[in-house]
Coordinates of C-alpha atoms in Angstrom, one line a residue:
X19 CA -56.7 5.2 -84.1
X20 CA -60.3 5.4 -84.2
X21 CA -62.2 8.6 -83.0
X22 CA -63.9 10.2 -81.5
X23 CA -61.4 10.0 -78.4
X24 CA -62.5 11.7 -74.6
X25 CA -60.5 13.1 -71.8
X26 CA -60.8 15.3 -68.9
X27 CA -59.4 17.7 -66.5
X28 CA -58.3 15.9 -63.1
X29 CA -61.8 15.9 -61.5
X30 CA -63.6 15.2 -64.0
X31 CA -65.7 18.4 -64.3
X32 CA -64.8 19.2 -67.7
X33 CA -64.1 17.1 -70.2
X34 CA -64.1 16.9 -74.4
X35 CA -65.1 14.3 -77.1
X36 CA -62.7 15.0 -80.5
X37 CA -63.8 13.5 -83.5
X38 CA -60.8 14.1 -85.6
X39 CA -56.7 13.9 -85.1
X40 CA -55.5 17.1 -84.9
X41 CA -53.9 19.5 -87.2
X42 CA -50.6 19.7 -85.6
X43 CA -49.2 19.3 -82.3
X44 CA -46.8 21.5 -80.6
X45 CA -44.1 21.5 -78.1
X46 CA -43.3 24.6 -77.2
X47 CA -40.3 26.1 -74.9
X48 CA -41.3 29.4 -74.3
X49 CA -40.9 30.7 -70.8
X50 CA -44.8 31.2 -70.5
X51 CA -45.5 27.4 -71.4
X52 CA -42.8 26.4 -68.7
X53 CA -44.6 28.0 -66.0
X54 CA -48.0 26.9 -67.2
X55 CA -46.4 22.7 -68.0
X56 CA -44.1 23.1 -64.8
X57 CA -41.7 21.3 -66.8
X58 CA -39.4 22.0 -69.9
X59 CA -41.9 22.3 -72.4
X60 CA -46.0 22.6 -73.0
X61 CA -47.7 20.6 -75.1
X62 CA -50.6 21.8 -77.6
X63 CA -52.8 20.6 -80.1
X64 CA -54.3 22.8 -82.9
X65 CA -57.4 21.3 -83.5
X66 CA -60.4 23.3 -85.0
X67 CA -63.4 24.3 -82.5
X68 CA -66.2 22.4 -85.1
X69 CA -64.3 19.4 -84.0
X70 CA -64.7 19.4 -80.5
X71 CA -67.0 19.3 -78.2
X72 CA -66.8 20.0 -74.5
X73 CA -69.2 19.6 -71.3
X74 CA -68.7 21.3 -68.3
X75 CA -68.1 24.3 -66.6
X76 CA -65.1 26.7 -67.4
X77 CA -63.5 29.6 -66.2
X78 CA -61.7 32.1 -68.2
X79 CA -58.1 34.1 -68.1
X80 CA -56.6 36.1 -70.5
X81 CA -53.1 37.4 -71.3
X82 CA -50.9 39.5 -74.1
X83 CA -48.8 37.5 -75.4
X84 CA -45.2 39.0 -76.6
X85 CA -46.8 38.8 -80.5
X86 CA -49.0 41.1 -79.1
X87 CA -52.3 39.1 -79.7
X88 CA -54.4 38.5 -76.9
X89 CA -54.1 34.7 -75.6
X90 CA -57.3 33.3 -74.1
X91 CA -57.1 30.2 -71.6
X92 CA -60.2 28.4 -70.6
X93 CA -59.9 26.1 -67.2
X94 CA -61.6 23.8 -64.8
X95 CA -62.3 26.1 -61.9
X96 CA -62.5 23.2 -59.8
X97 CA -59.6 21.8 -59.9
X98 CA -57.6 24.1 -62.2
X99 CA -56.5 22.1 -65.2
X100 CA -56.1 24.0 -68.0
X101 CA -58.2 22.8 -70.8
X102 CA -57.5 25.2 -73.8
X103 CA -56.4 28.2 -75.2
X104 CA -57.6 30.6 -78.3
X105 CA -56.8 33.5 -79.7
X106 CA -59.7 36.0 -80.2
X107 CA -59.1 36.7 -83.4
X108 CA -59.1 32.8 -84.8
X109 CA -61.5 31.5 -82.8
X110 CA -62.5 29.0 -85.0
X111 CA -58.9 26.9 -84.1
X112 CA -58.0 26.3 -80.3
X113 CA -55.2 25.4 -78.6
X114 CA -55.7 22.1 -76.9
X115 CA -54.2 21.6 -73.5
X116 CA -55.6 18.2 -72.2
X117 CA -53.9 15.1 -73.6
X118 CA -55.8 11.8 -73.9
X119 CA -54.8 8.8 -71.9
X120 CA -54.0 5.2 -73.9
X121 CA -51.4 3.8 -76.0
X122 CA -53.4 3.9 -78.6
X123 CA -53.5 8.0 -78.8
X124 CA -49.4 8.6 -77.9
X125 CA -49.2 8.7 -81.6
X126 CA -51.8 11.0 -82.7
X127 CA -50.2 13.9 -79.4
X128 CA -46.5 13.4 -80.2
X129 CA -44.9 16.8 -81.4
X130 CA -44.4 17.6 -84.5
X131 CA -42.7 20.7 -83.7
X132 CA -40.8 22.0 -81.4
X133 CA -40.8 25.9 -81.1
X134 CA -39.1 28.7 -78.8
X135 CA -36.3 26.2 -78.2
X136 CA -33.7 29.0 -77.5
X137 CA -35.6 29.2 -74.3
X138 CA -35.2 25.3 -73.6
X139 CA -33.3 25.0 -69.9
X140 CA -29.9 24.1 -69.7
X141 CA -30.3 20.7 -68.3
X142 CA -33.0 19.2 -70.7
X143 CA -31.8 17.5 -73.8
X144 CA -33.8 18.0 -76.8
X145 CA -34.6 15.2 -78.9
X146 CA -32.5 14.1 -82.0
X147 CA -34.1 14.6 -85.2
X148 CA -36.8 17.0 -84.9
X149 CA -38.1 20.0 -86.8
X150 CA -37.4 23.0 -84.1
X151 CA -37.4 27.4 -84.0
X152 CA -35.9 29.2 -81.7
X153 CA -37.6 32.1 -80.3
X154 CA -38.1 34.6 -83.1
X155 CA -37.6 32.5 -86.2
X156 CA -40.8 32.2 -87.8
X157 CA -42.4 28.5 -87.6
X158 CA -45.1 27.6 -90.1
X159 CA -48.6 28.2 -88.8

């Protein structure tokens, strides 16, 4: 895989160049990232701020998170795609929302692990094999 690699938010507005894989990626089953995904899980990856750049304009909103620690999303406020989110405190890592279309990049965004699984619906199957928490247990960082 050869970087740097771009994306966007759906119109366009916004979008990022990254010039390195990230650090980890992260599925995660929490209630919070179900409403956010609309689906079973929410996909981030950790990538450090030096190694992004974004243009574009974004909006912000901001959240406690049960840890306690404030949560930080940024967004395209046209057409509402979140883009990333940060935690005050760390700034220099983000949360990367916005997943890179192409074969050639499924690799470097598959999960590596899978976290708050206890909260995983009923009817989704998780996958065999994978390094998973449930909510509570402590997940390295």
């Amino acid at each position: 895989m050869e970087y740097p690699i771009k994306a966007s938010c759906q119109c366009g507005q916004v979008s990022y160049q990254l010039t390195v894989p990230p650090q980890r990626v992260i599925a995660c089953y929490c209630q919070e990232c179900q409403k956010l995904s609309t689906s079973p899980f929410s996909i981030t990856a950790v990538v450090a701020r030096s190694a992004i750049e974004f243009t574009g304009e974004m909006k912000q909103w901001s959240r406690i998170a049960e840890s306690g620690n404030e949560n930080r999303a940024k967004f395209c406020p046209q057409c509402g795609t979140r883009i990333y989110h940060y935690n005050p405190q760390t700034p220099e890592l983000i949360k990367l929302k916005l997943k890179p279309v192409g074969a050639s990049v499924d690799t470097s965004f598959a999960p590596s692990l899978h976290i708050f699984i206890s909260e995983t619906p009923s009817w989704y199957q998780l996958p065999q094999g994978i390094t998973a928490y449930k909510k509570g247990e402590g997940a390295p960082k």
